[in-house]
Coordinates of C-alpha atoms and ligand atoms in Angstrom, one line a residue:
M177 CA -14.2 25.1 -9.6
K178 CA -12.6 27.7 -7.3
K179 CA -10.3 26.3 -4.7
Y180 CA -9.4 28.5 -1.8
N181 CA -6.2 29.4 0.0
V182 CA -6.5 29.6 3.8
V183 CA -4.1 30.9 6.5
I184 CA -4.7 30.1 10.2
C185 CA -3.0 32.8 12.2
G186 CA -2.1 31.5 15.7
G187 CA -1.2 28.2 14.0
G188 CA -0.1 27.0 17.4
S189 CA -3.5 27.6 19.0
T190 CA -5.1 24.8 20.8
Y191 CA -8.1 25.2 18.4
T192 CA -6.0 24.7 15.2
P193 CA -6.0 20.9 15.1
D194 CA -9.8 20.7 15.3
M195 CA -10.1 23.5 12.7
M196 CA -7.9 21.6 10.3
E197 CA -9.9 18.4 10.9
L198 CA -13.1 20.3 9.9
L199 CA -11.4 21.6 6.8
V200 CA -10.6 18.0 5.9
M201 CA -14.2 17.0 6.5
L202 CA -15.6 19.8 4.3
Q203 CA -13.5 19.3 1.2
K204 CA -16.5 19.3 -1.0
P205 CA -18.4 22.5 0.1
F206 CA -15.2 24.3 0.9
P207 CA -12.5 23.1 -1.6
L208 CA -9.0 24.1 -0.7
N209 CA -5.8 24.6 -2.7
K210 CA -3.5 25.7 0.1
V211 CA -3.6 25.7 3.9
V212 CA -0.8 27.5 5.8
L213 CA -0.3 28.0 9.5
Y214 CA 1.2 31.2 10.7
D215 CA 2.6 31.9 14.2
I216 CA 5.3 34.0 15.8
D217 CA 6.3 31.0 18.1
A218 CA 8.0 28.6 15.7
E219 CA 8.5 25.9 18.4
R220 CA 4.9 25.9 19.5
Q221 CA 3.5 25.9 16.0
E222 CA 5.7 23.0 14.9
V223 CA 3.9 20.6 17.2
V224 CA 0.5 21.5 15.6
G225 CA 2.1 21.8 12.2
E226 CA 3.5 18.3 12.3
F227 CA 0.1 17.0 13.2
G228 CA -1.3 18.9 10.2
R229 CA 1.3 17.4 7.9
V230 CA 0.1 13.9 8.7
L231 CA -3.6 14.9 8.6
F232 CA -3.5 16.5 5.2
K233 CA -1.1 13.9 3.7
E234 CA -3.5 11.1 4.6
Y235 CA -7.0 12.6 4.2
Y236 CA -6.6 15.5 1.8
P237 CA -3.4 15.0 -0.2
D238 CA -4.4 17.5 -2.9
V239 CA -3.9 20.3 -0.4
E240 CA -0.6 22.1 -0.3
F241 CA 0.0 22.3 3.5
S242 CA 2.8 24.2 5.3
Y243 CA 3.5 26.1 8.4
T244 CA 5.7 29.2 8.7
T245 CA 6.7 32.3 10.7
D246 CA 7.3 34.2 7.5
K247 CA 4.7 36.8 6.7
E248 CA 5.0 36.7 2.9
N249 CA 4.8 32.9 2.8
A250 CA 1.8 33.0 5.1
F251 CA -0.3 35.9 3.6
D252 CA 0.5 36.0 -0.1
G253 CA -2.5 35.1 -2.3
I254 CA -4.8 34.2 0.6
D255 CA -8.6 34.1 0.3
F256 CA -9.3 33.6 4.0
A257 CA -7.3 34.4 7.1
F258 CA -8.7 32.7 10.2
V259 CA -7.2 34.4 13.2
Q260 CA -6.9 33.0 16.7
I261 CA -3.8 34.6 18.3
R262 CA -3.2 35.0 22.0
A263 CA -1.1 38.2 22.3
G264 CA 1.4 37.6 25.0
G265 CA 0.6 33.9 25.2
L266 CA -0.7 31.9 28.1
E267 CA 2.0 33.4 30.4
Q268 CA 0.3 36.8 30.1
R269 CA -3.1 35.2 30.6
K270 CA -1.8 34.0 34.0
N271 CA -1.0 37.6 34.9
D272 CA -4.4 38.9 33.6
E273 CA -6.2 36.5 35.8
Q274 CA -4.1 36.6 38.9
I275 CA -3.5 40.3 39.4
P276 CA -7.1 41.2 39.9
Y277 CA -7.5 38.6 42.6
K278 CA -4.8 40.5 44.6
Y279 CA -7.4 43.3 44.8
G280 CA -10.4 41.1 45.5
R281 CA -11.6 41.4 41.9
I282 CA -12.5 38.8 39.3
G283 CA -9.6 37.6 37.2
Q284 CA -10.9 36.6 33.8
E285 CA -9.6 36.4 30.2
T286 CA -12.0 38.8 28.7
C287 CA -14.1 40.4 31.5
G288 CA -13.0 42.9 34.1
A289 CA -9.4 44.1 34.6
G290 CA -7.8 41.0 33.0
G291 CA -9.8 41.6 29.8
L292 CA -8.5 45.2 29.7
S293 CA -4.9 44.1 30.0
Y294 CA -5.4 41.5 27.4
G295 CA -7.2 44.0 25.3
I296 CA -4.2 46.3 25.2
R297 CA -1.9 43.6 23.9
S298 CA -4.5 42.3 21.5
V299 CA -5.3 45.6 19.9
V300 CA -1.7 46.4 19.3
Q301 CA -0.9 43.0 17.8
M302 CA -4.1 42.6 15.8
I303 CA -3.6 46.0 14.1
D304 CA -0.1 44.9 13.0
L305 CA -1.3 41.5 11.9
I306 CA -4.2 43.0 9.8
N307 CA -1.8 45.4 8.2
D308 CA 0.6 42.6 7.4
I309 CA -2.2 40.4 5.9
R310 CA -3.5 43.4 3.8
E311 CA 0.0 44.0 2.5
Y312 CA -0.1 40.7 0.7
S313 CA -3.8 40.0 0.3
K314 CA -6.0 43.0 -0.2
E315 CA -9.3 41.1 -0.7
A316 CA -8.9 38.3 1.8
W317 CA -11.7 37.8 4.4
I318 CA -10.1 38.2 7.8
I319 CA -12.2 36.3 10.3
N320 CA -11.1 36.9 13.8
Y321 CA -11.7 34.9 17.0
S322 CA -8.8 36.5 19.0
N323 CA -10.0 37.9 22.3
P324 CA -11.1 40.1 23.8
A325 CA -13.1 40.2 20.6
A326 CA -15.3 43.2 21.7
I327 CA -12.3 45.4 22.2
V328 CA -10.6 44.1 19.1
A329 CA -13.8 44.9 17.1
E330 CA -14.0 48.4 18.5
A331 CA -10.4 49.0 17.5
C332 CA -10.9 47.6 14.0
K333 CA -13.9 49.9 13.5
I334 CA -11.7 52.9 14.2
V335 CA -8.4 51.8 12.5
F336 CA -9.9 50.1 9.4
P337 CA -13.2 51.9 8.9
D338 CA -13.6 51.0 5.3
D339 CA -12.4 47.4 5.4
K340 CA -15.6 45.4 5.1
K341 CA -13.9 42.1 5.0
I342 CA -12.7 42.1 8.6
V343 CA -15.2 40.1 10.8
N344 CA -14.9 39.5 14.5
I345 CA -16.8 36.6 15.8
C346 CA -17.4 34.5 18.9
D347 CA -18.5 30.9 19.4
M348 CA -20.2 31.4 22.8
P349 CA -23.7 32.3 21.6
T350 CA -23.6 29.3 19.2
D351 CA -22.6 27.0 22.1
V352 CA -25.3 28.4 24.4
I353 CA -28.2 28.0 21.9
G354 CA -26.9 24.6 20.9
R355 CA -27.1 23.4 24.5
Y356 CA -30.6 24.6 25.1
L357 CA -32.4 23.7 21.9
P358 CA -32.6 20.0 22.6
L359 CA -34.8 20.8 25.6
V360 CA -37.5 21.6 23.0
G361 CA -36.4 18.9 20.5
K362 CA -34.7 21.3 18.1
K363 CA -31.2 21.6 16.5
R364 CA -29.2 24.7 15.6
S365 CA -29.6 24.1 11.9
E366 CA -33.4 24.4 12.3
V367 CA -33.5 27.9 13.8
D368 CA -32.6 31.5 13.2
C369 CA -31.9 33.6 16.2
M370 CA -32.1 37.3 17.1
Y371 CA -29.5 38.4 19.6
F372 CA -28.0 41.7 20.7
G373 CA -25.1 42.8 23.0
L374 CA -21.5 43.5 23.2
N375 CA -19.3 40.5 22.8
H376 CA -19.4 38.3 25.9
Y377 CA -22.3 40.4 27.2
G378 CA -25.5 39.7 25.3
W379 CA -28.9 38.1 25.1
F380 CA -30.9 36.0 22.7
T381 CA -34.3 37.6 22.2
K382 CA -35.9 35.4 19.6
V383 CA -35.4 31.8 18.4
L384 CA -37.3 31.4 15.2
D385 CA -38.2 28.0 13.8
K386 CA -37.1 28.1 10.2
K387 CA -40.0 26.1 9.0
T388 CA -42.9 27.7 10.8
G389 CA -41.5 31.1 11.7
K390 CA -42.6 30.6 15.3
D391 CA -40.6 32.1 18.1
I392 CA -39.7 29.1 20.3
L393 CA -37.6 31.1 22.8
P394 CA -40.5 31.3 25.3
D395 CA -40.8 27.5 25.2
I396 CA -37.1 27.1 26.0
L397 CA -37.3 29.6 28.8
N398 CA -40.5 28.2 30.2
Y399 CA -38.9 24.7 30.1
V400 CA -35.9 25.9 32.1
V401 CA -38.1 27.7 34.7
T402 CA -40.5 24.7 35.2
H403 CA -37.7 22.1 35.2
Y404 CA -35.2 24.2 37.1
E405 CA -34.4 21.8 40.0
E406 CA -34.1 18.8 37.6
L407 CA -31.9 20.7 35.2
R408 CA -29.6 21.9 38.0
E409 CA -29.3 18.3 39.3
E410 CA -28.4 17.1 35.8
A411 CA -25.9 20.0 35.3
K412 CA -24.3 19.3 38.7
A413 CA -23.9 15.6 37.8
R414 CA -22.1 16.7 34.6
I415 CA -19.5 18.8 36.5
R416 CA -16.4 16.7 36.4
G417 CA -14.7 17.8 39.6
E418 CA -13.9 21.3 40.6
D419 CA -11.9 22.0 37.5
D420 CA -14.7 21.6 35.1
H421 CA -15.0 25.3 34.4
W422 CA -17.7 25.1 31.7
G423 CA -19.7 22.6 33.7
I424 CA -19.9 25.0 36.6
V425 CA -20.6 27.9 34.3
F426 CA -23.6 26.2 32.7
Y427 CA -24.8 25.1 36.2
N428 CA -24.9 28.8 37.2
H429 CA -26.3 29.9 33.9
L430 CA -29.5 28.1 34.7
T431 CA -29.9 30.4 37.7
M432 CA -29.4 33.5 35.6
I433 CA -32.2 32.3 33.3
K434 CA -34.5 31.6 36.2
D435 CA -33.9 35.0 37.7
F436 CA -34.4 36.9 34.4
P437 CA -36.6 34.5 32.4
Y438 CA -37.5 36.7 29.4
S439 CA -34.3 36.3 27.3
L440 CA -31.5 33.8 27.0
P441 CA -28.2 35.3 28.3
N442 CA -24.6 34.7 27.2
T443 CA -22.7 32.8 29.9
Y444 CA -20.3 35.6 30.3
N445 CA -23.1 37.8 31.6
L446 CA -22.5 35.9 34.9
Y447 CA -19.3 37.9 35.5
Y448 CA -21.2 41.2 35.5
M449 CA -24.5 40.1 37.0
Y450 CA -23.2 37.6 39.7
P451 CA -19.7 38.9 40.5
K452 CA -19.5 37.3 43.9
L453 CA -20.4 33.9 42.6
S454 CA -18.0 34.3 39.7
Y455 CA -15.2 35.6 41.9
E456 CA -15.5 32.5 44.2
H457 CA -15.1 30.2 41.3
Y458 CA -11.3 30.7 41.5
T459 CA -8.6 31.9 43.8
A460 CA -5.4 34.1 43.3
N461 CA -3.3 30.9 42.9
H462 CA -5.7 28.9 40.8
T463 CA -7.5 30.5 37.9
R464 CA -8.8 29.3 34.5
Y465 CA -5.2 29.6 33.2
D466 CA -4.1 26.7 35.4
E467 CA -7.0 24.5 34.1
V468 CA -6.3 25.4 30.4
V469 CA -2.6 24.5 30.8
A470 CA -3.3 21.2 32.6
G471 CA -6.3 20.5 30.4
R472 CA -6.9 21.7 26.9
E473 CA -3.4 22.7 26.1
A474 CA -1.8 19.5 27.5
N475 CA -4.3 17.3 25.8
V476 CA -4.1 19.0 22.4
F477 CA -0.3 19.0 22.3
S478 CA 0.0 15.4 23.5
F479 CA -2.4 14.3 20.8
C480 CA -0.5 16.2 18.1
R481 CA 2.9 14.8 19.3
K482 CA 1.5 11.2 19.3
V483 CA 0.2 11.5 15.7
A484 CA 3.4 13.2 14.5
S485 CA 5.6 10.5 16.0
L486 CA 3.4 7.8 14.4
G487 CA 3.6 9.6 11.1
K488 CA 0.1 8.3 10.3
M489 CA -3.5 8.3 11.4
I490 CA -5.1 5.8 9.1
G491 CA -5.3 2.4 10.8
T492 CA -4.2 3.8 14.2
E493 CA -6.3 4.8 17.2
F494 CA -6.3 8.3 15.7
D495 CA -8.0 7.3 12.5
I496 CA -10.8 9.7 11.6
T497 CA -12.0 7.9 8.5
D498 CA -15.4 7.1 10.1
K499 CA -15.8 10.6 11.4
I500 CA -15.0 12.3 8.1
S501 CA -16.4 9.9 5.5
P502 CA -20.0 11.0 5.9
Y503 CA -18.7 14.5 5.0
T504 CA -16.4 13.9 2.2
E505 CA -19.4 14.0 -0.2
F506 CA -21.3 16.5 2.0
S507 CA -22.4 19.4 -0.1
G508 CA -22.6 21.9 2.7
E509 CA -26.4 22.2 2.7
M510 CA -27.4 22.4 6.3
N511 CA -30.4 20.2 7.3
S512 CA -31.7 18.8 10.5
E513 CA -29.1 16.0 10.4
T514 CA -26.2 18.3 10.0
V515 CA -23.8 17.4 12.8
Y516 CA -20.4 18.6 11.7
A517 CA -20.8 20.8 14.8
D518 CA -20.1 17.7 16.9
N519 CA -16.6 18.7 16.0
D520 CA -15.8 21.6 18.3
V521 CA -18.4 24.4 17.9
H522 CA -15.5 26.8 17.5
A523 CA -14.5 25.5 14.1
A524 CA -18.0 24.6 13.0
Y525 CA -19.3 28.1 13.5
L526 CA -16.5 29.7 11.6
V527 CA -16.9 27.3 8.7
E528 CA -20.7 27.9 8.6
L529 CA -19.9 31.6 8.1
V530 CA -17.4 30.8 5.3
L531 CA -19.9 28.6 3.5
S532 CA -22.5 31.4 3.6
I533 CA -19.9 33.8 2.2
I534 CA -18.5 31.7 -0.6
N535 CA -22.0 30.6 -1.8
N536 CA -23.6 34.0 -1.1
K537 CA -26.2 32.1 0.9
K538 CA -27.3 35.1 2.9
E539 CA -27.7 33.0 6.0
M540 CA -28.2 34.6 9.4
A541 CA -25.3 34.5 11.8
L542 CA -24.0 36.6 14.7
V543 CA -21.0 38.8 14.1
M544 CA -19.7 42.0 15.6
I545 CA -20.9 44.9 13.6
K546 CA -21.5 48.7 14.1
N547 CA -24.8 49.4 15.7
D548 CA -26.0 52.3 13.4
G549 CA -29.6 51.7 14.4
I550 CA -29.7 48.0 14.9
V551 CA -30.7 48.8 18.4
D552 CA -31.9 52.4 18.2
N553 CA -31.7 53.2 21.9
L554 CA -28.0 52.4 22.0
D555 CA -25.0 54.5 20.8
P556 CA -24.9 54.2 17.0
G557 CA -21.1 53.6 17.2
M558 CA -21.2 50.5 19.4
M559 CA -19.8 47.4 18.0
L560 CA -22.7 45.1 18.7
E561 CA -22.7 41.4 18.4
A562 CA -25.9 41.0 16.4
T563 CA -27.7 38.9 13.9
S564 CA -26.6 39.6 10.4
I565 CA -27.1 38.4 6.8
I566 CA -23.8 36.9 5.5
G567 CA -23.2 37.3 1.8
K568 CA -20.4 37.2 -0.7
E569 CA -19.7 40.9 -0.8
D570 CA -21.1 42.2 2.4
I571 CA -22.6 41.5 5.8
I572 CA -25.8 43.3 6.6
P573 CA -27.2 43.4 10.1
L574 CA -30.9 42.9 10.9
K575 CA -32.7 45.7 12.8
H576 CA -33.4 44.5 16.4
G577 CA -35.5 47.3 17.8
P578 CA -35.1 49.0 21.2
I579 CA -34.0 47.1 24.3
G580 CA -34.9 47.2 28.0
Q581 CA -33.6 49.7 30.5
F582 CA -31.7 47.0 32.4
E583 CA -29.7 45.7 29.5
K584 CA -29.2 49.2 28.1
G585 CA -27.7 50.4 31.4
L586 CA -25.3 47.4 31.6
L587 CA -24.1 47.7 28.0
E588 CA -23.6 51.4 28.1
N589 CA -21.4 51.1 31.1
Q590 CA -19.3 48.4 29.5
Y591 CA -19.1 50.1 26.1
A592 CA -17.9 53.3 27.8
C593 CA -15.1 51.3 29.3
E594 CA -14.1 49.5 26.1
K595 CA -14.3 52.6 24.0
L596 CA -12.1 54.5 26.5
L597 CA -9.6 51.6 26.5
V598 CA -9.3 51.6 22.7
E599 CA -8.9 55.4 22.6
A600 CA -6.3 55.2 25.4
I601 CA -4.3 52.7 23.3
L602 CA -4.6 54.7 20.0
E603 CA -4.0 58.1 21.6
H604 CA -1.4 56.8 24.2
S605 CA -3.5 58.5 26.9
D606 CA -2.9 57.5 30.5
Q607 CA -5.9 59.6 31.5
K608 CA -8.2 57.5 29.4
L609 CA -6.6 54.3 30.5
L610 CA -7.4 55.2 34.1
Q611 CA -10.9 56.2 33.1
A612 CA -11.4 52.8 31.3
F613 CA -10.3 50.8 34.3
T614 CA -12.3 52.9 36.8
E615 CA -15.4 52.7 34.5
N616 CA -15.4 48.9 34.5
R617 CA -18.1 47.5 36.7
L618 CA -15.8 44.7 38.0
I619 CA -13.2 47.3 39.2
G620 CA -15.3 50.3 40.1
D621 CA -12.7 52.2 42.2
A622 CA -10.1 54.6 41.0
D623 CA -7.5 53.7 43.6
V624 CA -7.8 50.0 42.7
A625 CA -7.7 50.9 39.1
K626 CA -4.4 52.9 39.6
A627 CA -2.8 50.0 41.5
M628 CA -3.8 47.5 39.0
I629 CA -2.6 49.5 36.0
K630 CA 0.8 49.7 37.8
D631 CA 0.9 45.9 38.3
F632 CA -0.2 45.2 34.7
K633 CA 2.4 47.6 33.3
E634 CA 5.1 45.7 35.1
A635 CA 3.8 42.3 34.3
N636 CA 3.3 43.1 30.6
G637 CA 6.8 44.4 30.1
D638 CA 7.5 45.1 26.4
Y639 CA 3.9 44.3 25.5
W640 CA 2.7 47.4 27.3
P641 CA 2.5 50.4 24.8
E642 CA 3.4 53.9 25.9
F643 CA 0.7 55.8 27.9
K644 CA 1.5 59.4 28.8
Ligands
NAD300 P1 -3.1 29.5 22.6 O1 -2.2 30.4 23.5 O2 -3.1 28.1 22.8 O3 -2.6 29.8 21.1 C1 -2.5 31.0 20.5 C2 -1.3 31.0 19.5 O4 -1.2 32.4 19.0 C3 0.0 30.7 20.1 O5 0.6 29.6 19.4 C4 0.8 31.9 20.0 O6 2.2 31.7 19.8 C5 0.2 32.6 18.8 N1 0.4 34.0 18.7 C6 0.5 34.9 19.7 N2 0.6 36.2 19.3 C7 0.7 36.1 17.9 C8 0.9 37.0 16.9 N3 1.0 38.3 17.1 N4 0.9 36.5 15.6 C9 0.7 35.2 15.3 N5 0.6 34.3 16.3 C10 0.6 34.7 17.6 O7 -4.5 30.2 22.7 P2 -6.0 29.5 22.5 O8 -6.5 29.1 23.9 O9 -5.9 28.4 21.5 O10 -6.8 30.7 22.0 C11 -6.4 31.4 20.8 C12 -7.2 32.7 20.7 O11 -8.5 32.4 20.4 C13 -7.3 33.4 22.0 O12 -7.3 34.8 21.8 C14 -8.6 33.0 22.6 O13 -9.1 34.0 23.5 C15 -9.4 33.0 21.3 N6 -10.7 32.3 21.3 C16 -11.8 33.1 21.0 C17 -13.0 32.5 20.9 C18 -14.2 33.3 20.7 O14 -15.3 33.0 21.0 N7 -14.0 34.5 20.1 C19 -13.1 31.1 21.2 C20 -12.0 30.4 21.5 C21 -10.7 31.0 21.5
G6P301 C1 -15.7 30.4 24.8 C2 -15.6 31.9 24.5 C3 -14.2 32.2 24.0 C4 -13.2 31.7 24.9 C5 -13.4 30.2 25.0 C6 -12.4 29.4 25.8 O1 -15.8 29.8 23.6 O2 -16.5 32.4 23.6 O3 -14.1 33.6 23.8 O4 -11.9 32.0 24.5 O5 -14.6 29.9 25.5 O6 -12.3 29.9 27.1 P1 -11.3 29.2 28.1 O7 -11.5 30.0 29.3 O8 -11.8 27.8 28.2 O9 -10.0 29.3 27.5
MN302 MN1 -15.9 34.4 22.8

């Protein structure tokens, strides 16, 4: 039986512990020989790596586990590279989010000006990383989560046009559909979805019951519209104080559905369609960065440190025997009871994709892929996030058909911005850089664009490539 070698790039990511836990759970359907973490920040990665050491030693001792900052050790003989790097780290996320607020604009990780600044760093570092992986493992699948994934995907299309084993993905649509399906008594494993858009800017247009073939999206939307007040009350009650970013986002998401009740939007559409509401979510001195540092990052790292200092999990408060035992014999066949997604959806979605690849299951999943007629009234070059068939050798998108004028207008504007940004980076063009920033709907003013570019250049320091 084939056993796989996996590298997780961005080993020190807050998502790595959960991802490793899922690998431990899925030892039967996705048998592993070697797991290696790779990061450029040795100190940060060590915390997560020491947790991994305990985890694998206790629950998956056959696996050769290590963590490293050495490229050859990390990438040699790899079958899968799972990539979740944050170019510039959280320190640069802070700048990405704070600088736009200075100009009365939304400061966000992937949308608006902050997303463009992050895009510049990410494109540069992702190209290097992919070249490094390819030097040692020509055939490995490279599955990337690193943001801003839309911009990274556009760059990959241009720089690695013939490499069919680079896949950019996002967990947001999976999270969205997973939250709304229970309203009609369904689970994610019971449906196939049609979806289109740019990453963090898209819509579900069909939700097909795998058994009957019936499209149940109208039922979901109708439920939201007819129970709107009730759902808003429930969503409000779930907001745990002002810092509960995702609670607030899903509270506002209900309004977006009610206002445009013919498709199910991505949560990130809120930034473009309700900029005032989104802007008011934060202030210049308090953005999502502050919440992540005090919340997810602090919690994950404290958990890893505690486990590492104990040197064991079994028999302690961190024991996951009960959590993983239903899965140690799990074959990977999804059915209505499949709940490994109660682990973070982030890891679950990635592993579902991997299972479809290694077993050539040809399951439907959303990935970023070149339009080429998926949506025939959009630019054929667009990197759409779209429903595709996932097989061992290739990923084939399903045709979606034409989309409405409203969505087409929004997407064409954003695509022009993202395309210009990638061209600016690859051609070192400051003219295109200014065009990209000015084109962006959340900036929309050349004078503001110029001022922001100046600020970002300064804040990014050595991360900023040359533009002339
Ligand atoms: P994080 O800052 O906690 O961790 C990122 C890690 O990457 C850090 O340890 C950092 O040292 C490392 N890193 C930075 N540059 C690197 C490079 N060039 N090579 C190797 N390692 C590098 O970030 P996080 O919050 O855990 O998120 C990680 C990434 O995943 C981010 O890009 C985030 O936006 C992305 N993400 C994407 C999705 C999605 O839906 N696509 C979902 C979740 C997270
Ligand atoms: C969602 C998005 C990701 C994003 C993540 C965390 O899953 O799809 O792209 O990175 O949320 O966002 P946060 O703002 O909580 O760090
Ligand atoms: Mn995403």
